[in-house]
XYZ file of C-alpha atoms in Angstrom:
598
model
C -39.363 56.381 45.375
C -41.360 53.892 43.433
C -41.198 56.209 40.427
C -37.348 56.475 40.672
C -36.986 52.645 40.883
C -39.122 52.246 37.811
C -36.917 54.667 35.882
C -33.768 52.730 36.906
C -35.334 49.446 35.911
C -36.286 50.892 32.572
C -32.725 52.163 32.039
C -31.276 48.726 32.799
C -33.689 47.072 30.419
C -32.826 49.580 27.707
C -29.085 49.112 28.325
C -29.384 45.317 28.124
C -31.388 45.579 24.963
C -28.596 47.652 23.441
C -25.869 45.234 24.567
C -27.613 42.045 23.488
C -28.265 43.011 19.900
C -27.675 40.273 17.300
C -24.308 41.876 16.522
C -23.295 41.767 20.172
C -24.417 38.155 20.489
C -22.350 37.329 17.389
C -19.285 38.967 18.958
C -19.736 36.956 22.149
C -20.220 33.749 20.138
C -17.131 34.554 18.092
C -15.096 35.119 21.249
C -16.419 31.853 22.656
C -15.407 30.028 19.463
C -11.963 31.604 19.420
C -11.356 30.925 23.097
C -12.335 27.308 22.519
C -10.092 27.002 19.446
C -7.133 28.588 21.236
C -7.586 26.341 24.248
C -7.965 23.188 22.169
C -4.937 24.018 20.012
C -2.852 24.836 23.065
C -3.570 21.377 24.481
C -3.064 19.701 21.086
C 0.307 21.410 20.667
C 1.433 20.444 24.137
C 0.191 16.861 24.398
C -0.157 15.797 20.760
C -3.842 14.957 21.094
C -7.218 16.233 22.238
C -10.555 14.519 22.831
C -13.622 15.940 21.094
C -16.962 14.181 21.572
C -15.089 10.993 22.456
C -12.953 11.247 19.287
C -9.161 11.637 19.419
C -7.550 14.352 17.303
C -3.860 13.474 17.004
C -2.208 15.631 14.293
C -0.196 17.592 16.836
C 1.611 20.028 14.505
C -0.352 20.197 11.259
C -3.655 21.352 12.721
C -2.142 24.025 15.014
C -0.157 25.413 12.081
C -3.272 25.525 9.905
C -5.238 27.476 12.515
C -2.293 29.743 13.289
C -2.209 30.814 9.637
C -5.937 31.505 9.836
C -5.714 33.677 12.940
C -7.171 30.948 15.181
C -10.520 31.446 13.513
C -13.029 29.003 12.036
C -11.911 27.681 8.647
C -14.934 25.625 7.570
C -17.185 28.251 6.004
C -18.732 26.311 3.104
C -21.576 24.189 4.427
C -21.516 22.273 1.134
C -17.955 21.156 1.827
C -18.920 20.004 5.313
C -21.608 17.800 3.774
C -19.263 16.652 1.001
C -16.668 15.591 3.542
C -19.244 13.556 5.454
C -20.342 11.901 2.201
C -16.708 11.129 1.337
C -16.241 9.629 4.795
C -19.278 7.417 4.312
C -18.084 6.374 0.836
C -14.570 5.588 2.108
C -15.900 2.025 2.371
C -15.655 1.953 -1.429
C -11.901 2.579 -1.088
C -11.534 -0.316 1.342
C -11.214 2.072 4.280
C -13.209 2.416 7.519
C -15.534 5.433 8.021
C -15.137 5.238 11.803
C -11.488 6.280 11.369
C -12.757 9.696 10.271
C -15.060 10.499 13.224
C -18.154 9.506 11.240
C -20.638 9.080 14.103
C -19.583 12.233 15.961
C -19.656 14.340 12.800
C -23.142 13.121 11.897
C -24.416 14.206 15.331
C -22.587 17.525 15.324
C -23.548 18.452 11.759
C -27.199 17.702 12.469
C -27.107 20.073 15.454
C -25.223 22.682 13.435
C -27.712 22.560 10.564
C -30.543 22.891 13.078
C -28.879 26.005 14.536
C -28.509 24.299 17.914
C -24.740 24.550 18.508
C -22.987 26.832 20.961
C -19.815 28.723 20.128
C -17.744 26.010 21.799
C -19.540 23.273 19.870
C -19.012 25.141 16.600
C -15.276 25.361 17.331
C -15.163 21.646 18.127
C -17.007 20.862 14.897
C -14.450 22.882 12.952
C -11.532 21.026 14.539
C -13.106 17.616 14.056
C -13.872 18.333 10.385
C -10.264 19.393 9.898
C -8.885 16.264 11.529
C -11.254 14.050 9.523
C -10.128 15.718 6.292
C -6.483 15.302 7.240
C -6.947 11.619 8.043
C -8.933 10.826 4.901
C -6.603 12.742 2.599
C -3.597 11.108 4.266
C -5.064 7.629 3.841
C -5.968 8.201 0.188
C -2.487 9.527 -0.567
C -0.312 7.106 1.394
C -2.553 4.400 2.806
C -3.562 3.994 6.421
C -0.698 1.602 7.108
C 2.949 2.623 6.936
C 4.573 -0.363 5.163
C 7.880 0.321 6.909
C 6.247 -0.631 10.187
C 5.552 -4.084 8.727
C 8.638 -4.618 6.573
C 12.003 -2.972 7.345
C 13.145 -3.673 3.768
C 10.474 -1.373 2.318
C 12.291 1.487 0.562
C 9.657 3.197 -1.587
C 9.338 6.858 -0.698
C 6.355 8.393 1.066
C 6.741 12.001 -0.005
C 4.244 14.820 -0.021
C 3.648 16.801 -3.184
C 5.705 19.938 -3.811
C 3.018 21.984 -2.079
C 3.099 22.836 1.592
C 0.812 20.376 3.464
C -1.026 23.190 5.244
C -1.627 24.987 1.949
C -2.913 21.707 0.536
C -5.402 21.359 3.396
C -6.434 25.001 3.071
C -7.062 24.542 -0.659
C -9.166 21.450 0.012
C -11.317 23.187 2.626
C -11.874 26.217 0.384
C -12.328 24.246 -2.854
C -15.504 24.520 -4.890
C -15.731 20.707 -4.897
C -14.104 18.954 -1.972
C -15.061 15.581 -3.454
C -13.256 16.380 -6.704
C -10.256 17.663 -4.772
C -9.890 14.439 -2.783
C -10.470 12.152 -5.755
C -7.183 13.302 -7.281
C -5.406 11.511 -4.424
C -6.482 7.990 -5.426
C -4.013 5.660 -7.239
C -3.735 6.059 -10.997
C -3.286 2.547 -12.426
C -6.295 0.542 -13.720
C -5.800 -2.233 -11.150
C -7.057 0.071 -8.392
C -10.235 0.882 -10.323
C -10.849 -2.824 -10.882
C -10.357 -3.605 -7.202
C -12.801 -0.857 -6.310
C -15.385 -2.229 -8.756
C -15.072 -5.823 -7.536
C -15.113 -4.698 -3.902
C -18.503 -3.075 -4.521
C -19.757 -6.280 -6.186
C -18.591 -8.456 -3.294
C -20.060 -6.118 -0.682
C -23.389 -6.430 -2.529
C -23.047 -10.228 -2.455
C -22.354 -10.085 1.288
C -25.372 -7.826 1.832
C -27.566 -10.483 0.203
C -26.264 -13.275 2.420
C -23.067 -14.312 0.643
C -22.695 -17.610 -1.192
C -23.448 -21.184 -0.085
C -20.921 -23.426 1.605
C -20.350 -26.660 -0.315
C -20.026 -29.866 1.742
C -16.958 -32.106 1.351
C -17.126 -35.215 -0.770
C -15.394 -37.119 -3.555
C -13.868 -35.231 -6.489
C -16.504 -34.210 -9.026
C -15.789 -34.470 -12.744
C -17.844 -33.636 -15.848
C -20.615 -36.180 -16.309
C -20.929 -36.945 -12.586
C -24.221 -36.608 -10.749
C -24.156 -35.350 -7.160
C -26.479 -33.457 -4.835
C -23.734 -30.846 -4.346
C -23.867 -29.820 -8.014
C -26.931 -27.665 -7.328
C -25.003 -25.716 -4.660
C -21.986 -25.395 -6.952
C -24.214 -23.956 -9.683
C -25.592 -21.422 -7.257
C -22.130 -20.515 -6.000
C -20.681 -20.018 -9.495
C -23.695 -17.971 -10.507
C -23.200 -15.644 -7.530
C -19.430 -15.406 -8.137
C -20.074 -14.399 -11.749
C -18.428 -17.450 -13.312
C -21.641 -19.119 -14.549
C -24.382 -17.501 -16.578
C -27.798 -18.316 -15.177
C -29.909 -20.529 -17.441
C -32.577 -23.160 -17.089
C -31.217 -26.648 -16.380
C -33.298 -29.821 -16.549
C -31.013 -31.953 -14.375
C -29.811 -29.856 -11.432
C -27.523 -32.620 -10.135
C -25.657 -33.269 -13.416
C -22.173 -31.842 -13.868
C -22.665 -30.729 -17.485
C -20.502 -28.960 -20.078
C -21.641 -25.431 -19.178
C -20.820 -26.037 -15.532
C -17.390 -27.401 -16.480
C -16.578 -24.205 -18.372
C -17.610 -22.152 -15.347
C -15.462 -24.300 -13.038
C -12.433 -23.879 -15.328
C -12.959 -20.128 -15.346
C -13.170 -20.122 -11.539
C -9.992 -22.212 -11.339
C -8.179 -19.803 -13.647
C -9.250 -16.830 -11.539
C -8.014 -18.504 -8.354
C -4.617 -19.785 -9.572
C -5.759 -23.431 -9.551
C -5.110 -26.272 -11.963
C -7.604 -25.711 -14.793
C -8.695 -29.340 -15.134
C -12.427 -28.911 -14.487
C -12.272 -31.351 -11.578
C -13.784 -30.115 -8.316
C -11.325 -31.618 -5.885
C -10.009 -30.607 -2.482
C -8.231 -27.400 -3.550
C -11.005 -26.128 -5.790
C -13.574 -26.861 -3.091
C -11.458 -25.031 -0.503
C -11.287 -21.967 -2.766
C -15.053 -22.050 -3.271
C -15.608 -22.210 0.477
C -13.606 -19.074 1.259
C -16.247 -16.733 2.772
C -17.137 -13.611 0.821
C -16.012 -11.541 3.829
C -12.506 -12.990 3.471
C -12.441 -12.095 -0.230
C -13.552 -8.565 0.651
C -10.651 -8.297 3.090
C -8.265 -9.671 0.459
C -9.321 -6.908 -1.937
C -9.043 -4.260 0.797
C -5.507 -5.368 1.653
C -4.407 -5.010 -1.953
C -6.132 -1.643 -2.357
C -4.060 -0.530 0.619
C -0.893 -1.857 -1.022
C -1.701 0.065 -4.185
C -1.890 3.289 -2.165
C 1.675 2.643 -1.035
C 2.854 2.406 -4.630
C 0.596 3.742 -7.350
C 0.484 7.450 -6.549
C 3.505 8.612 -8.558
C 4.083 5.818 -11.042
C 6.828 6.320 -13.667
C 5.898 5.937 -17.321
C 8.337 3.040 -17.743
C 9.062 0.428 -15.100
C 9.528 -3.295 -14.583
C 7.215 -4.844 -12.005
C 7.671 -8.231 -10.379
C 4.461 -9.599 -8.868
C 5.907 -11.961 -6.273
C 2.685 -13.674 -5.174
C 1.422 -13.842 -8.765
C 4.721 -15.264 -10.111
C 4.632 -12.751 -12.976
C 6.846 -10.015 -14.414
C 5.679 -7.156 -16.622
C 7.457 -4.298 -18.365
C 5.331 -1.152 -18.537
C 5.651 1.729 -20.973
C 3.298 4.690 -20.774
C 1.870 2.772 -17.785
C 0.715 -0.087 -20.016
C 2.259 -3.584 -20.149
C 4.335 -4.242 -23.279
C 5.852 -7.545 -22.108
C 4.745 -10.156 -19.576
C 6.279 -13.432 -18.475
C 6.218 -16.001 -15.700
C 8.798 -15.880 -12.917
C 10.035 -18.165 -10.176
C 10.559 -16.515 -6.779
C 11.997 -17.367 -3.379
C 10.741 -20.202 -1.228
C 8.747 -19.358 1.924
C 12.008 -19.859 3.851
C 14.039 -17.615 1.514
C 11.491 -15.022 0.575
C 12.001 -12.622 -2.291
C 12.007 -9.196 -0.588
C 9.652 -6.347 -1.457
C 11.521 -3.198 -2.493
C 12.319 -0.780 -5.313
C 15.530 -0.620 -7.333
C 16.982 0.782 -10.547
C 17.949 -1.640 -13.296
C 21.362 -0.476 -14.558
C 23.015 -3.210 -16.617
C 22.801 -6.720 -18.058
C 25.411 -9.468 -17.979
C 25.584 -12.031 -20.779
C 27.022 -15.451 -19.826
C 27.307 -14.556 -16.138
C 29.334 -16.425 -13.579
C 27.657 -17.311 -10.307
C 29.369 -16.849 -6.963
C 27.594 -19.046 -4.440
C 26.148 -17.008 -1.523
C 27.213 -18.105 1.988
C 23.721 -19.277 2.974
C 23.366 -21.492 -0.096
C 26.876 -22.855 0.432
C 26.096 -23.703 4.053
C 22.603 -25.117 3.681
C 22.558 -26.589 0.178
C 25.942 -27.271 -1.391
C 28.246 -28.202 1.510
C 26.046 -31.160 2.584
C 26.200 -32.441 -1.023
C 29.996 -32.022 -1.205
C 30.466 -34.037 1.982
C 28.761 -36.924 0.182
C 29.904 -36.296 -3.393
C 33.021 -34.136 -3.989
C 32.547 -34.697 -7.732
C 29.513 -32.405 -7.613
C 31.721 -29.367 -8.318
C 33.048 -30.761 -11.596
C 29.582 -31.921 -12.616
C 28.184 -28.397 -12.116
C 31.195 -26.614 -13.674
C 32.147 -24.991 -10.361
C 35.534 -23.838 -9.120
C 36.900 -23.043 -5.676
C 38.600 -19.634 -5.679
C 40.542 -17.636 -3.111
C 40.132 -13.972 -2.179
C 42.242 -12.919 -5.189
C 40.095 -14.909 -7.610
C 42.687 -17.655 -8.129
C 41.512 -21.238 -8.564
C 42.186 -23.636 -5.691
C 42.989 -27.314 -6.223
C 39.912 -29.076 -4.827
C 41.914 -32.257 -4.211
C 43.611 -30.420 -1.327
C 40.292 -29.872 0.461
C 38.919 -32.437 2.896
C 35.214 -31.661 2.627
C 34.424 -33.807 5.664
C 36.386 -31.380 7.835
C 35.091 -28.196 6.216
C 32.784 -25.925 8.198
C 30.999 -22.990 6.615
C 32.245 -20.803 9.475
C 35.951 -21.193 8.699
C 35.900 -21.944 4.956
C 38.274 -19.274 3.504
C 37.250 -19.713 -0.143
C 34.354 -19.080 -2.489
C 32.587 -21.308 -4.963
C 32.141 -19.892 -8.448
C 30.201 -21.448 -11.293
C 31.492 -20.650 -14.777
C 29.169 -19.838 -17.697
C 27.571 -22.802 -19.390
C 24.394 -24.856 -19.674
C 24.410 -25.741 -15.958
C 24.990 -22.204 -14.694
C 22.325 -21.354 -12.118
C 21.863 -17.900 -13.667
C 21.408 -19.207 -17.187
C 22.511 -17.071 -20.124
C 21.794 -13.611 -18.746
C 21.199 -11.652 -15.559
C 19.580 -8.250 -15.012
C 21.230 -6.146 -12.331
C 19.683 -3.520 -10.066
C 22.250 -3.202 -7.230
C 20.707 -3.599 -3.771
C 21.595 -4.704 -0.258
C 19.734 -8.009 -0.702
C 21.907 -9.205 -3.629
C 18.657 -9.940 -5.470
C 18.403 -9.730 -9.252
C 16.578 -11.208 -12.257
C 18.157 -13.988 -14.268
C 17.634 -16.797 -16.725
C 17.533 -20.376 -15.402
C 18.219 -23.906 -16.645
C 15.175 -25.003 -14.614
C 12.627 -24.252 -17.340
C 10.210 -26.918 -16.114
C 9.510 -24.767 -13.054
C 7.613 -22.293 -15.217
C 4.979 -24.937 -15.915
C 4.063 -25.133 -12.220
C 1.220 -23.080 -10.737
C 3.104 -22.291 -7.541
C 6.605 -21.150 -8.476
C 8.452 -20.669 -5.170
C 11.721 -22.397 -6.081
C 14.571 -19.877 -5.814
C 16.706 -18.651 -2.940
C 15.324 -15.130 -3.247
C 16.352 -14.025 -6.732
C 13.846 -13.913 -9.587
C 14.123 -16.469 -12.367
C 12.472 -15.027 -15.447
C 10.917 -16.741 -18.444
C 11.870 -15.556 -21.963
C 14.710 -13.343 -20.712
C 16.109 -12.533 -24.161
C 12.848 -10.805 -25.104
C 13.164 -8.676 -21.989
C 16.810 -7.896 -22.756
C 15.935 -6.678 -26.252
C 13.186 -4.406 -24.902
C 15.352 -2.987 -22.129
C 18.342 -2.308 -24.373
C 15.949 -0.698 -26.865
C 18.706 -0.370 -29.467
C 17.823 -2.202 -32.720
C 21.033 -1.133 -34.466
C 23.442 -2.468 -31.845
C 21.370 -4.918 -29.829
C 18.826 -6.684 -31.982
C 17.633 -10.123 -30.882
C 20.106 -11.714 -33.306
C 22.991 -9.680 -31.875
C 22.036 -10.645 -28.326
C 22.068 -14.332 -29.276
C 25.454 -13.896 -30.985
C 26.907 -12.331 -27.827
C 25.640 -15.265 -25.772
C 27.000 -17.780 -28.286
C 30.562 -16.567 -27.608
C 30.275 -17.984 -24.044
C 32.226 -14.928 -22.884
C 31.003 -12.927 -19.920
C 30.029 -9.437 -21.054
C 28.428 -6.515 -19.227
C 26.167 -4.100 -21.125
C 24.869 -0.939 -19.474
C 21.417 0.401 -20.289
C 21.046 3.799 -21.938
C 18.866 4.813 -18.991
C 18.134 3.221 -15.654
C 14.729 1.546 -15.398
C 12.789 1.470 -12.091
C 12.177 -2.058 -10.820
C 9.327 -2.669 -8.380
C 9.306 -5.973 -6.494
C 5.774 -6.025 -5.114
C 3.394 -8.479 -3.499
C -0.153 -8.701 -4.872
C -2.704 -11.344 -3.926
C -5.261 -10.042 -6.423
C -4.924 -9.050 -10.066
C -6.925 -8.117 -13.140
C -6.822 -8.176 -16.919
C -9.342 -7.216 -19.579
C -11.424 -10.341 -18.950
C -11.013 -11.499 -15.358
C -10.349 -10.543 -11.757
C -7.918 -12.907 -10.013
C -7.358 -14.063 -6.444
C -3.862 -15.407 -5.751
C -2.468 -17.514 -2.912
C -0.819 -15.643 -0.059
C 2.392 -17.655 -0.445
C 4.371 -15.681 2.155
C 1.420 -15.167 4.555
C 1.690 -11.379 4.390
C -1.969 -10.400 4.012
C -2.833 -10.978 7.665
C -0.486 -8.393 9.143
C -1.611 -5.780 6.606
C -5.263 -6.493 7.402
C -4.668 -6.253 11.154
C -2.980 -2.881 10.737
C -5.671 -1.703 8.312
C -8.348 -2.565 10.874
C -6.330 -1.150 13.770
C -6.089 2.264 15.385
C -5.192 5.343 13.373
C -1.537 6.325 13.550
C -0.106 9.403 11.843
C 3.331 8.692 10.385
C 4.351 11.877 8.555
C 5.616 11.734 4.963
C 9.372 11.692 4.433
C 9.788 15.315 3.349
C 7.620 17.283 5.761
C 8.686 20.934 6.260
C 10.915 21.912 9.171
C 8.179 23.508 11.252
C 6.396 20.150 11.489
C 9.309 18.458 13.251
C 9.685 21.258 15.801
C 6.021 21.372 16.671
C 4.467 24.679 17.729
C 6.826 27.588 17.020
C 7.353 30.624 19.287
C 5.354 32.969 17.092
C 2.572 30.422 17.243
C 2.662 30.227 21.047
C 2.635 34.009 21.219
C -0.259 34.134 18.807
C -2.286 31.815 20.989
C -1.514 33.910 24.054
C -2.419 37.130 22.247
C -5.708 35.692 21.025
C -6.641 34.392 24.450
C -5.663 37.650 26.212
C -7.703 39.700 23.739
C -10.693 37.638 24.848
C -9.920 38.042 28.540
C -8.149 34.683 28.858
C -4.634 34.434 30.244
C -1.956 33.369 27.746
C 0.308 30.366 28.224
C 3.948 30.527 29.390
C 6.919 29.064 27.584
C 8.901 31.983 26.137
C 12.335 30.423 26.713
C 11.233 27.147 25.134
C 9.776 29.136 22.246
C 13.021 31.019 21.647
C 14.952 27.743 21.545
C 12.477 26.337 19.032
C 12.787 29.465 16.881
C 16.581 29.195 16.935
C 16.398 25.513 15.905
C 14.140 26.415 13.004
C 16.455 29.219 11.822
C 19.395 26.820 11.959
C 17.488 24.165 10.001
C 16.523 26.660 7.327
């Protein structure tokens, strides 16, 4: 009996040794991974999110579709790409982004366990999913920005479109690429401003890491030749900010010539009066903490991701906060000029348009808001204002109305049946020319009789339209027709005093944008946030991740998990001894919707 028991025991041991070979263990681990993936994806498809290691995965259709196309198997096979992704996540700080948005801490822990060979099949599946979601988030943020500008500004009309490639194919190519870092770097904005922001961001982070710059106490205005105990702190500040070259100074409290030059440079870079005097405004700019400047750069890097991915070769850009216009050809500025923009109460909107035509000697029809708030109060006091400004009252048919028949004291903007129109001339609010890019805001570029406004640092004077300096230069460049529209011919057309419309040979994109930093070959600039828009962008940039899909996502994305996909999950789970999920009728309806959409 004892001998028989021993033989049975030996047989069991031998059988177990055959079953638990490395190959058999690998099969069990693979089944465990696949079961985990199928279960996770089933939940993700149904609820739109799953929790892995305390991290939310929220791409409810993209990730399931990616794994469906890969047979619900692991897709991260290159360990080098896993490490590259983690490095890219850590270096996302350099792009003004936040590594924690990409599951940084959890991935560090999980990758360490994976590299030590200490992960189970379930943990390996979770690592695969979390890597995929991190890649999706980072790629999405580099391409479009973390913040959807439409959530902040309903007037935003620039497109957020994916490339011609299928988004799942794009993710697959990234995961399988020889260099994931190189693959992702192609998503960053193309214009030089972004590179400059990235460079200065790194410099300012280094300054912050070394304790920042000193705060300068208040006191009387300092001018060249003055002696003050604060001068030593100002020297140190300007040295840290890069505006003053370090050198030995015998009198640390003397405001000398070298310091004056550094102050003027600082004032220029911060849109201040370049008078060399360290007064209240200059002192306030110096006392902005380095952390705030870092955030200012990050906000504008985010804005550039909204815009500078697919930039046309030729476009006209209006920098609202910088009060500047620039015409770009081959993505380089060929003309720049100052502009005047809307007041904080009549903001110039941010949007994109197409410049189609110019009007020489334009008339100006007074908008209802300006009539109500600006002109009607003047007319109640001085009816002669209309004649002084060369304005007429016209009816709906464009006929002139005798102003002597109007009792302005009794007029209300609500029941006034006429319009005010200003004829061409030296007092015309639009000057000699206007540049039209039809839009719902009735905003356009135009000349102005208020030339003195261009000499001001802060140029928020208009009611929303853009008053442009040196408009005839811009007209000549836009018309781009030396034979028919030379500068001399443009001036001759204006001299006739006749209103004339001239269409461009091709429409030119116009971008009305809002930048509170800028750069040229010599300097990096910080601009005032005249419309107080930076704060809401920063709050959203520092907020929770939210996936707003691009405008032209494929049909399957909008319908979520398709019937074939649900069946696939069920098949995979049943093949591993796990019961599949129900939902056939819902699946058939989804399939029918997809066929109809196609």
